[in-house]
XYZ file of C-alpha atoms in Angstrom:
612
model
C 0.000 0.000 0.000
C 3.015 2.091 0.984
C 4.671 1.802 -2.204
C 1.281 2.416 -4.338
C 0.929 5.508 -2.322
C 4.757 6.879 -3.374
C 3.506 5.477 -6.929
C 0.646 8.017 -7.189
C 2.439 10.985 -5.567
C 4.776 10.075 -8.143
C 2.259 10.434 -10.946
C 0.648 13.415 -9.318
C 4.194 15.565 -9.276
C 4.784 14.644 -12.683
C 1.200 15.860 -13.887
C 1.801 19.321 -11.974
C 5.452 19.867 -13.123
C 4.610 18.516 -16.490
C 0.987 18.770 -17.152
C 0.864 17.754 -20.575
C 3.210 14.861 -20.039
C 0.257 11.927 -20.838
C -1.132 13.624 -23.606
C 2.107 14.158 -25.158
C 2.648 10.563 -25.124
C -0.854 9.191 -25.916
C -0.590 11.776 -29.323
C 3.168 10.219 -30.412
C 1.638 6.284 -29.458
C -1.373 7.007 -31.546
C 0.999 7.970 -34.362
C 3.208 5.095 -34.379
C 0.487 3.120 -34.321
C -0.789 5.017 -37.803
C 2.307 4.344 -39.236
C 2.222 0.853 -38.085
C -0.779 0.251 -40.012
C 0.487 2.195 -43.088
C 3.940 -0.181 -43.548
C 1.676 -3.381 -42.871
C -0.395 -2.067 -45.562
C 2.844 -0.943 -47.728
C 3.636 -4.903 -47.534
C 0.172 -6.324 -48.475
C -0.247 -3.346 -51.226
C -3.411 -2.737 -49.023
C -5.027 0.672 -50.362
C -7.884 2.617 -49.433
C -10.305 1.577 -51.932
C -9.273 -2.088 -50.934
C -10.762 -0.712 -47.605
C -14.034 1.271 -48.875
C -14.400 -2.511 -50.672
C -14.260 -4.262 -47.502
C -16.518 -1.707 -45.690
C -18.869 -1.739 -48.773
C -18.942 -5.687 -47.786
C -19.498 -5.231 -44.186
C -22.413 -2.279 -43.866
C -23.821 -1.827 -47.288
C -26.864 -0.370 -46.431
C -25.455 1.968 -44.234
C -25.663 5.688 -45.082
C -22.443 6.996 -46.655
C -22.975 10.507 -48.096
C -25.480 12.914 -47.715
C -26.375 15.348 -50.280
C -29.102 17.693 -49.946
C -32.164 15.262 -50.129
C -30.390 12.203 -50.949
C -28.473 9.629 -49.682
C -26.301 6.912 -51.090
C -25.680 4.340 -48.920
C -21.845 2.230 -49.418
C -23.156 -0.424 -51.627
C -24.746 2.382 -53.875
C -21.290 4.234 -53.697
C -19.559 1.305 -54.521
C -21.944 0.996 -57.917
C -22.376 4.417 -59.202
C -17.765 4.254 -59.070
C -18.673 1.213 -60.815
C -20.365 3.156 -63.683
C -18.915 6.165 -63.399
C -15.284 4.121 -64.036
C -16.919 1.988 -67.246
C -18.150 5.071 -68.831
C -14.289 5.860 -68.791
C -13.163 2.778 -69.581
C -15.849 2.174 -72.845
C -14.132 5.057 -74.121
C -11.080 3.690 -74.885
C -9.091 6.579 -74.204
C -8.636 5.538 -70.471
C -6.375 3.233 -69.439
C -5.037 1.653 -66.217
C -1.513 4.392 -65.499
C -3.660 6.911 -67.178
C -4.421 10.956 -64.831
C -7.668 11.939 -65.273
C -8.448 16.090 -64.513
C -11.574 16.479 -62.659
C -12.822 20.074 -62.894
C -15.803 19.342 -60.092
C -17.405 21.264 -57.645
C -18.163 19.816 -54.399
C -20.930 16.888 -55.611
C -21.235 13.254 -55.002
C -20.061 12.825 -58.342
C -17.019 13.526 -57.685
C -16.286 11.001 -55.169
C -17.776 8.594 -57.344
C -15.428 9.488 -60.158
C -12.054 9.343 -57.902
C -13.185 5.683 -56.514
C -13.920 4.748 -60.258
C -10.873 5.778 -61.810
C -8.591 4.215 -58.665
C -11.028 0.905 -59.780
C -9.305 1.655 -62.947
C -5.988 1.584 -61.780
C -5.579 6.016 -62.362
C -4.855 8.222 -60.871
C -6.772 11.873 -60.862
C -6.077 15.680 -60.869
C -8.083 17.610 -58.617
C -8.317 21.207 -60.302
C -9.461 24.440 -58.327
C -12.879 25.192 -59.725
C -11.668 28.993 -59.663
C -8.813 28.969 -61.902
C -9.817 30.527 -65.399
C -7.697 30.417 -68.803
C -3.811 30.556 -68.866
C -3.540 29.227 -65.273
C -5.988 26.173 -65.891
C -4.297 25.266 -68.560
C -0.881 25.240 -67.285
C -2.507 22.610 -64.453
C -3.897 20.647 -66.771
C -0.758 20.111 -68.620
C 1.719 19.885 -65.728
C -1.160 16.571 -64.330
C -0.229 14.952 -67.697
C -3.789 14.060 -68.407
C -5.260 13.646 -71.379
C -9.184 13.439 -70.211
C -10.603 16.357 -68.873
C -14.281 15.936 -67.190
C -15.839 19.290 -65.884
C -19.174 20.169 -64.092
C -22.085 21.318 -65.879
C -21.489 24.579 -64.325
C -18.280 24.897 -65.327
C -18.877 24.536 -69.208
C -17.845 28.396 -70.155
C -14.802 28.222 -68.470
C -13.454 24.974 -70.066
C -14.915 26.651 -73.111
C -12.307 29.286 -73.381
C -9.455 27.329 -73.376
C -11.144 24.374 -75.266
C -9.264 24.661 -78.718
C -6.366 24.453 -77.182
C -7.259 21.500 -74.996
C -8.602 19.690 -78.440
C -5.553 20.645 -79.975
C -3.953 18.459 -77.528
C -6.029 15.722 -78.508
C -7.518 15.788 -75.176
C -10.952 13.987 -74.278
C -13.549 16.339 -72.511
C -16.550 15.229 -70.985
C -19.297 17.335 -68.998
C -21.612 16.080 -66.022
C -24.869 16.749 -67.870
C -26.655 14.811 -69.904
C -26.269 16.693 -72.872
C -23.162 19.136 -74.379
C -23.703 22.363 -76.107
C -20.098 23.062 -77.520
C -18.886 20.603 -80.072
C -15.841 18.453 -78.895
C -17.556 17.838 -75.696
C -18.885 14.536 -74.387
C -21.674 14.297 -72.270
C -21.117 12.002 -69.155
C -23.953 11.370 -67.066
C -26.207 10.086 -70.029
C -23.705 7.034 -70.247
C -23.714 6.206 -66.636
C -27.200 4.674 -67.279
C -26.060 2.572 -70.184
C -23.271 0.581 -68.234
C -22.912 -2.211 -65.666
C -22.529 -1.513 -62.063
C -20.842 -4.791 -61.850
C -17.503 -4.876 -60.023
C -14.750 -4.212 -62.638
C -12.023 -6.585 -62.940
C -8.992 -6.268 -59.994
C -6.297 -6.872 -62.928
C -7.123 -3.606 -64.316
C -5.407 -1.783 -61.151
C -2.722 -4.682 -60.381
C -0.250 -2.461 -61.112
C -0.794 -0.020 -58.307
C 1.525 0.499 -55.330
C 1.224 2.240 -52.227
C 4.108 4.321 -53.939
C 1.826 5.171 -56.682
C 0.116 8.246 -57.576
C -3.377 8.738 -55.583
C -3.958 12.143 -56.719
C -2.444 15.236 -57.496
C -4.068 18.618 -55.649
C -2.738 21.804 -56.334
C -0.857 23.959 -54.650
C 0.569 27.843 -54.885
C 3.527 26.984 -52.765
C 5.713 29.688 -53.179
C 6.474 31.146 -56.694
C 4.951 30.991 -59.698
C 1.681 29.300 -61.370
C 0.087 26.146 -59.000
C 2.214 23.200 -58.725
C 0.319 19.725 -58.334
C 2.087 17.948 -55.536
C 1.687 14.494 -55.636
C -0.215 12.456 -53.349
C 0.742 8.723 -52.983
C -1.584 5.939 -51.903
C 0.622 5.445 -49.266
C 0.831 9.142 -47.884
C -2.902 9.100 -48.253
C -3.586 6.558 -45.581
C -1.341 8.613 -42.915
C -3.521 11.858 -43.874
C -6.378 9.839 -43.537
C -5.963 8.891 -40.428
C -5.683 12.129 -38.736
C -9.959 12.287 -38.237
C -9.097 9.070 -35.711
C -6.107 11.189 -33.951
C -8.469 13.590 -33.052
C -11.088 11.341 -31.990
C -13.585 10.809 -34.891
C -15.570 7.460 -34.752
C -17.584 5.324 -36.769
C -20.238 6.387 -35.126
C -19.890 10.044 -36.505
C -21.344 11.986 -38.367
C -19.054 14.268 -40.381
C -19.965 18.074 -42.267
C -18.176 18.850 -45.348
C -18.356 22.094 -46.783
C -14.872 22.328 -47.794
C -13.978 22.174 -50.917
C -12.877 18.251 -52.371
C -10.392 19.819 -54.753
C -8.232 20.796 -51.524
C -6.266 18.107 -49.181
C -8.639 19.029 -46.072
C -12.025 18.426 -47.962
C -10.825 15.304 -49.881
C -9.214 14.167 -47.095
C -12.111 14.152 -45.049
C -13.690 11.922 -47.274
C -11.563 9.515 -47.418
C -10.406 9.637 -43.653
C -14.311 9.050 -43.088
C -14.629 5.978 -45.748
C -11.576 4.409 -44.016
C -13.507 4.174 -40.528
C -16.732 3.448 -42.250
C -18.150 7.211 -41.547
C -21.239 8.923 -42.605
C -20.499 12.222 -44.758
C -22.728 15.106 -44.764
C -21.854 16.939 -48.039
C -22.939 20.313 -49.011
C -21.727 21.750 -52.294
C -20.448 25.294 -51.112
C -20.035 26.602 -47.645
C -23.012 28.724 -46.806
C -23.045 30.545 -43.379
C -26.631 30.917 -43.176
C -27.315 27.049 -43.841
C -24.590 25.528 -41.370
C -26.244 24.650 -38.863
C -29.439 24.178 -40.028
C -27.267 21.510 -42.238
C -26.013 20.343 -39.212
C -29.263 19.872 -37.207
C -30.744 17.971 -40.636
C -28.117 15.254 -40.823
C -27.636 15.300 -37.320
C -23.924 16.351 -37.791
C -21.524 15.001 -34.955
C -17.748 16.472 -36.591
C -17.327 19.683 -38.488
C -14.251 20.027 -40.789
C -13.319 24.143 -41.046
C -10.305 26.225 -42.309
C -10.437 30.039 -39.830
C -12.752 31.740 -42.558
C -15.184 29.276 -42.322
C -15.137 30.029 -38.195
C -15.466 33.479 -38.678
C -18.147 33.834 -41.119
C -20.181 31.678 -38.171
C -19.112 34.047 -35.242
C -20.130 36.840 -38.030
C -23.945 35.548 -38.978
C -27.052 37.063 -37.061
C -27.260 35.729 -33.421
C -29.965 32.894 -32.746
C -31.773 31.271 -30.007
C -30.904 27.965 -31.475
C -27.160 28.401 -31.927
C -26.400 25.756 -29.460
C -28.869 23.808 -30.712
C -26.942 20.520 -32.659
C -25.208 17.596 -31.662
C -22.080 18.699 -32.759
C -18.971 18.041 -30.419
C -16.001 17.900 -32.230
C -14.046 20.659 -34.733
C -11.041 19.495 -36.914
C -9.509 22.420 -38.980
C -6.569 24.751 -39.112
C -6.236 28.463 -39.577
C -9.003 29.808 -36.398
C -7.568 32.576 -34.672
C -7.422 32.722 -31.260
C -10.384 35.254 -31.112
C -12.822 33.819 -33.130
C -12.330 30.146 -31.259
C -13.382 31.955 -27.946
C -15.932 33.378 -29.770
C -17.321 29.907 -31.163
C -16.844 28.118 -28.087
C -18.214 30.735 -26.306
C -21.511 31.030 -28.859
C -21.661 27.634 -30.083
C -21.377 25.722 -27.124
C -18.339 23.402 -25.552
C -17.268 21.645 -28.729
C -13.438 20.341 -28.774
C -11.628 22.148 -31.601
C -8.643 20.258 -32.842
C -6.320 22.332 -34.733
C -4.252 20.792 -36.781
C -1.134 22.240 -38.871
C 0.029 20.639 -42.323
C 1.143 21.272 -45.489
C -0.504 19.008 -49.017
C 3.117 18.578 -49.946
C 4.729 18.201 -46.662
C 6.199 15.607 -44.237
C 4.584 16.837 -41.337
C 1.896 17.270 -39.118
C 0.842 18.607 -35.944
C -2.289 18.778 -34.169
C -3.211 21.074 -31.095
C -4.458 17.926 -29.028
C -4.687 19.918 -25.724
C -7.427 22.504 -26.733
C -4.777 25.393 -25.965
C -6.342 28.277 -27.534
C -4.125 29.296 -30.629
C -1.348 26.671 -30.755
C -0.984 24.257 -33.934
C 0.725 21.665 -31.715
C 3.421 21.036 -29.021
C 7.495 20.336 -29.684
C 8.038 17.942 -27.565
C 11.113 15.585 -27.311
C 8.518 12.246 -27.828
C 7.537 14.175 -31.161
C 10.785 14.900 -32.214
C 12.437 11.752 -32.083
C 9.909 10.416 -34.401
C 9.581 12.797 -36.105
C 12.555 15.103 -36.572
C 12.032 18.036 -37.186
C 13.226 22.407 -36.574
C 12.938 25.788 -36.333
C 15.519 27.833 -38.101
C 16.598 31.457 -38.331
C 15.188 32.783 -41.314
C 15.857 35.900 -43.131
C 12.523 37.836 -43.805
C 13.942 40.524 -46.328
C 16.585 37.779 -48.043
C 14.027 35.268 -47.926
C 16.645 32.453 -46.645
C 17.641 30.570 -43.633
C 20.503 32.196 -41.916
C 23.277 29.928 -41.375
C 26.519 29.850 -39.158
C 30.622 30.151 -39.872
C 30.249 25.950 -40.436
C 27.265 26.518 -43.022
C 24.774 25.023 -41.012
C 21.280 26.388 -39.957
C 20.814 27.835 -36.561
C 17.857 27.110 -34.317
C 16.145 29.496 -32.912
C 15.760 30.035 -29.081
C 12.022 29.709 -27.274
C 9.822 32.846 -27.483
C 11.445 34.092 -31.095
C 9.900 33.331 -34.747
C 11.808 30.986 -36.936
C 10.835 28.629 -39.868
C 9.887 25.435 -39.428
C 11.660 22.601 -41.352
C 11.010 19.305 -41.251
C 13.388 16.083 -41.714
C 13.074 14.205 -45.186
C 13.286 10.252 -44.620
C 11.896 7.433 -45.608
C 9.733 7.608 -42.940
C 8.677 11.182 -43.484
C 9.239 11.833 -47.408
C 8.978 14.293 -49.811
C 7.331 13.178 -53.371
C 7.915 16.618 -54.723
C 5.529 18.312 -58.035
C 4.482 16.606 -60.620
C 6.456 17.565 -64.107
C 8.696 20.363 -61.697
C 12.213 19.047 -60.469
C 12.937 22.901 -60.166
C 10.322 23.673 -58.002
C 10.722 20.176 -55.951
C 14.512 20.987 -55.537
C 13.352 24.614 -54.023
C 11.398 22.851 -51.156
C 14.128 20.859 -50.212
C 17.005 22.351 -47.767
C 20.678 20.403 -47.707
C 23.032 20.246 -44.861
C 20.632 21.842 -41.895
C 21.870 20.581 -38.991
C 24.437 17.946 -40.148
C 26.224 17.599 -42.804
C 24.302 15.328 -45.514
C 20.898 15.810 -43.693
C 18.003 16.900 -45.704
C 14.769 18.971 -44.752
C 11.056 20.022 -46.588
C 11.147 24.124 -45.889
C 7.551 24.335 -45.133
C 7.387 27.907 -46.305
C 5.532 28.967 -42.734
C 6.906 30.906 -39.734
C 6.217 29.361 -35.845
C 7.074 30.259 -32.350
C 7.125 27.686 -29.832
C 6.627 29.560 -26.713
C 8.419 28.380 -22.666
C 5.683 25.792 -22.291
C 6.459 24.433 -25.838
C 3.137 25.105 -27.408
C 4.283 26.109 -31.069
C 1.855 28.763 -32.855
C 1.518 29.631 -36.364
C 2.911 33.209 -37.105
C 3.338 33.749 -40.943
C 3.608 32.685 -44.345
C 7.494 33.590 -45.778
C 8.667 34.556 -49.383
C 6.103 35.140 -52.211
C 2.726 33.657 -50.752
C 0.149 34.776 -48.408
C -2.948 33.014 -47.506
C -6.541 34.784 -48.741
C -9.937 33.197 -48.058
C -8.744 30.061 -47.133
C -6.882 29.770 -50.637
C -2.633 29.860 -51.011
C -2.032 33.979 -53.382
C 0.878 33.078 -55.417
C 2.640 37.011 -55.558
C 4.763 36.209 -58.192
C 2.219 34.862 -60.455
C -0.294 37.432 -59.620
C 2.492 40.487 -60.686
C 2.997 38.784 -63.702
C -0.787 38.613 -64.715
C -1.250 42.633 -63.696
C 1.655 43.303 -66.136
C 0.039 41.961 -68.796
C -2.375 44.935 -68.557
C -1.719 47.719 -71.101
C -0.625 50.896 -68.828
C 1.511 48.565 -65.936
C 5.116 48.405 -66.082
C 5.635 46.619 -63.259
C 4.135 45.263 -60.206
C 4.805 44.140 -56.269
C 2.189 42.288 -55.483
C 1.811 41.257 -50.822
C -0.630 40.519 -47.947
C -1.956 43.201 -45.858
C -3.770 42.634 -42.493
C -6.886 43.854 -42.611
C -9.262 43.835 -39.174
C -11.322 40.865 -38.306
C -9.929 38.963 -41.634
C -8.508 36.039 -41.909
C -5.133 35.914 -43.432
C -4.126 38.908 -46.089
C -6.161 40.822 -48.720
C -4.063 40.854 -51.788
C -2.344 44.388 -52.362
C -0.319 45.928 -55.613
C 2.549 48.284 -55.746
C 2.661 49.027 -59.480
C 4.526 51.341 -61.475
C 2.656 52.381 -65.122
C 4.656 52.593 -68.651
C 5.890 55.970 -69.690
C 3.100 58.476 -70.820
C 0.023 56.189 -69.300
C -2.594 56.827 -66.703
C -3.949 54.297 -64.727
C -6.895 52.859 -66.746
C -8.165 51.202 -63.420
C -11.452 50.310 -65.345
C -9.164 47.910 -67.863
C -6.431 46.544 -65.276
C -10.153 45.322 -63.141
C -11.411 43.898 -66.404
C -8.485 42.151 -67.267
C -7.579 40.740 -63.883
C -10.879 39.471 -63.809
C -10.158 37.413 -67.277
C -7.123 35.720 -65.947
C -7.321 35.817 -62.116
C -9.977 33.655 -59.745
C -11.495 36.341 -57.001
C -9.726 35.582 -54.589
C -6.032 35.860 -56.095
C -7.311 39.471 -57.380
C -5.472 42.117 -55.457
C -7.860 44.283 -53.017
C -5.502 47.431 -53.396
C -3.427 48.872 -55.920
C -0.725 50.965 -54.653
C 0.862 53.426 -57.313
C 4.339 54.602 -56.922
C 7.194 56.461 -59.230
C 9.604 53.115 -58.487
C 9.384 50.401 -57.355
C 12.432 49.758 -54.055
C 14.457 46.617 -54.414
C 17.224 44.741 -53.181
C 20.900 44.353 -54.698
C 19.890 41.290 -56.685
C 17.227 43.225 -57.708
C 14.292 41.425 -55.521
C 11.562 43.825 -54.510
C 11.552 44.596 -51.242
C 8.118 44.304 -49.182
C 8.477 44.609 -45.760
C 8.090 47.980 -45.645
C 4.779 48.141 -47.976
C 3.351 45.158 -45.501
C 3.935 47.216 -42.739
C 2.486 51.010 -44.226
C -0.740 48.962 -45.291
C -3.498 50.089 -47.478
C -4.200 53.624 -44.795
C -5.002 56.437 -47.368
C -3.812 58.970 -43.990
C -0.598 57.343 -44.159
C -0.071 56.817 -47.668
C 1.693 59.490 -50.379
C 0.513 57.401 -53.066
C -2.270 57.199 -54.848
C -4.181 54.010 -53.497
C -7.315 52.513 -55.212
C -9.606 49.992 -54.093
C -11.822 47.074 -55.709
C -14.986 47.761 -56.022
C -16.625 44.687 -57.071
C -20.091 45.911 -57.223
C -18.541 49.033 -60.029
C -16.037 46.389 -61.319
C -13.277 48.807 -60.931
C -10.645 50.110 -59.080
C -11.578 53.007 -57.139
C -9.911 55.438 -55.363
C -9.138 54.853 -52.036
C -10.966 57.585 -49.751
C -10.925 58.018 -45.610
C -14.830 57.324 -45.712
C -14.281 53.682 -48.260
C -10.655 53.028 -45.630
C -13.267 53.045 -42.736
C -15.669 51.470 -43.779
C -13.332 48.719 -45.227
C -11.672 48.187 -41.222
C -15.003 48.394 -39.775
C -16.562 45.756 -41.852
C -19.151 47.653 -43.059
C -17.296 47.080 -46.629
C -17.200 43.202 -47.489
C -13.354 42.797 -48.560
């Protein structure tokens, strides 16, 4: 009795001196365990649709998504792939190796479609539904696809760049049952004219969990989107981040996100893997959420921080805490709004997770501190190794010491965080872009032949080792939940007739998530700014959210001695008219045109009275 007694004031000390201690070790068991599972299934070649088979076996008739009035149970999933895959296959311009570009919104089709063409032994390109002209076709090209199939909605914009797609030679097909433009297949017309009989396993025989699951675009940090490559393999240790957190099979989980992004898809296929039910709605609607939720009895919300806000932001109601949901899995929710939403919606557990589509690593806020992303400790670490680095802001590299290696920064300061490339933890790059693979990858960090992923992003881990999220670094900032590539942004305003050049950054703006997209810009000798073309041609060749809120225009432009513009200084002056020499103009959406920036449109902009 004696010695239990020295036992549990044993325990006890160790919970007060290090309060986080179990926790810490329950998160790093739970994912060794993951990656357990993921090399037993690397041996058997066990992938998920092998698994959404064997649940299809086991609970057929149970409900598997939920969309609007209808619901498709598993078996009924399992069928309409069936179909969806022969249509492609009866073409005989689809074969087993073959990528397949899916230009979808948010429907059950889609998931149908990706679980068809795995049947098939493909692999498939998940385009943003936003991007428009030269920018969708540079990520069609760079998936290597040669079949393109596009929602019905989405006809005009494959429209504009169709000859050049059928100049390719490249097979379109649109989800209706009958095409307008000529060149264009029809797809849903055919799904009624084939089996839904299981398709043969030979056809995807060749598939490893090495192999190509799908590729979802990214802006990384320079230049046009870059499809980063998602292996089956790396799929299954994404997918089983819902479980982490807690999710069940007895859940019921919300997805509004988009399926074209990692944390939408994702959700669906970390819910198929534990035999889930998914609510899906086709676009995130703040007035519908919960009302959404309270119809399919919602149990797990998925969110990036816009999505938070927009709910802290609607009309109060009596009924707000009025649902069944308990659990929140997202990233991005400042610390503000999640008081706000646990403080309005009720006591839900938000786990906030941090991750990159291309990276190595992950970390989840498993403790509920408000604001963190996660917690270094040493359990984590020796897993999975990983650092924070000194990073030059205005040089936009890591700072390094008289022996060439990186230095770590101390507790409390802001570094970037890198993260060991292994074969546990690797790195499988861009599709079709060694260059821009290469640029991810740091050399010779902390050892001499040691190689990290340079996640791009900016933490400080504070004295209690919680790590928080401070910024994006080099030529990115995040805008409505959506990666702003500055480079390729400046290189679309330039194409306008009276810019010379442009410097295209984030600027805070209050009570927004991330940055609204701001211009310096300099015009060609002799022009005015023609603000009413620049708006008209950004909106050609830019989706809405990549379209800069501000335009700055200045005399010069300032840059560095290799001739990199410098931003820090713009970031910091902002978009305040009072503060400004410049001439500053702002989007008007409503005019479609750039108007000048006044005191009364500034205030109304930070007040929130003016939608940005």
């Amino acid at each position: 009795m004696f010695l239990w007694l020295i036992f549990a004031a044993a325990l006890l000390g160790l919970f007060f001196r290090y309060p986080y201690f179990f926790q810490d070790v329950q998160y790093v068991l739970n994912k060794l365990k993951v990656r357990h599972r993921v090399l037993t299934y690397i041996k058997t070649n066990y992938t998920i649709l092998d698994r959404f088979v064997d649940v299809v076996q086991t609970q057929p008739h149970k409900p598997f998504i939920r969309f609007k009035d209808e619901t498709f149970s598993y078996r009924d999933a399992d069928e309409l792939s069936n179909r969806a895959a022969r249509v492609l296959l009866h073409t005989g311009r689809v074969k087993e190796g073959d990528t397949v570009a899916l230009l979808v919104w948010n429907q059950p089709m889609f998931l149908w479609l990706w679980l068809g063409l795995v049947k098939l032994g493909c692999s498939a390109a998940f385009l943003n539904c936003n991007i428009r002209s030269r920018s969708l076709l540079h990520c069609f090209s760079c998936s290597g696809a040669k079949t393109l199939v596009a929602a019905e909605e989405l006809q005009d914009a494959v429209e504009e760049v169709l000859p050049s797609l059928l100049e390719q030679q490249v097979t379109v097909f649109i989800l209706a049952d009958r095409c307008k433009a000529a060149g264009v297949e029809s797809f849903k017309d055919k799904m009624s004219q084939v089996s839904s009989e299981p398709l043969p396993k030979d056809l995807r025989s060749h598939l490893t969990l090495q192999s190509p699951a799908v590729y979802v675009y990214t802006s990384g940090t320079t230049g046009l989107p870059k499809a980063a490559v998602i292996t089956h393999s790396k799929l299954w240790a994404m997918s089983f981040l819902q479980s982490i957190a807690g999710v069940t099979a007895k859940d019921v989980v919300y997805i509004s996100l988009p399926l074209y992004h990692t944390a939408g898809f994702v959700g669906f296929t970390a819910a198929l893997q534990m035999g889930v039910t998914v609510a899906l709605r086709s676009k995130f609607s703040a007035s519908q959420f919960w009302d959404d939720c309270r119809k399919y009895n919602v149990t797990v919300i998925l969110y990036i921080g816009e999505i938070m806000r927009y709910l802290c932001n609607t009309p109060k109601k009596l009924n707000d805490r009025n649902h069944k949901v308990r659990l929140a899995m997202g990233n991005g929710i400042r610390p503000d709004v999640w008081r706000d939403f646990l403080s309005r919606f009720g006591n839900i557990q938000i786990r906030e997770f941090y991750g990159a589509t291309e990276g190595n690593l992950a970390l989840m806020n498993y403790s509920g501190k408000i604001g963190a992303i996660g917690r270094d400790t040493f359990f984590h670490k020796r897993f999975y190794p990983y650092a924070v680095i000194k990073y030059d802001v205005d040089k936009g590299e890591a700072l390094r010491d008289s022996s060439g290696f990186c230095i770590e920064v101390a507790k409390g300061g802001p570094g970037l965080l890198v993260s060991e490339i292994s074969a546990r933890a690797p790195f499988s790059g861009y599709a079709r872009d060694l260059q821009q693979t290469e640029k991810k990858r740091l050399h010779d960090v902390l050892k001499k032949g040691d190689l990290y992923f340079n996640t791009g992003d900016l933490v400080v881990i504070d004295e209690d080792d919680f790590i928080y999220f401070q910024d994006r670094v080099g030529d990115t900032f995040r805008w409505k939940g959506e990666n702003v590539s500055t480079n390729e942004v400046a290189d679309v305003i330039t194409l306008a007739d009276c810019v010379k050049e442009a410097n295209v950054y984030g600027v805070e703006v209050p009570d927004q998530e991330g940055r609204a997209g701001m211009a310096a810009v300099i015009l060609r000798d002799g022009q005015m700014f023609d603000s009413a073309d620049v708006f008209k041609h950004l909106e050609n060749f830019l989706p809405a959210y990549a379209r800069p809120r501000f335009m700055r225009i200045q005399s010069s432009l300032d840059v560095t001695s290799t001739f990199k513009h410098l931003k820090t200084k713009l970031v910091e002056e902002g978009f305040d008219p009072d503060k400004i020499k410049d001439p500053v103009y702002f989007l008007d959406e409503k005019e479609k045109n750039y108007v000048p920036l006044t005191a009364d449109i500034f205030n109304a902009v930070t007040s929130g009275k003016i939608k940005v």
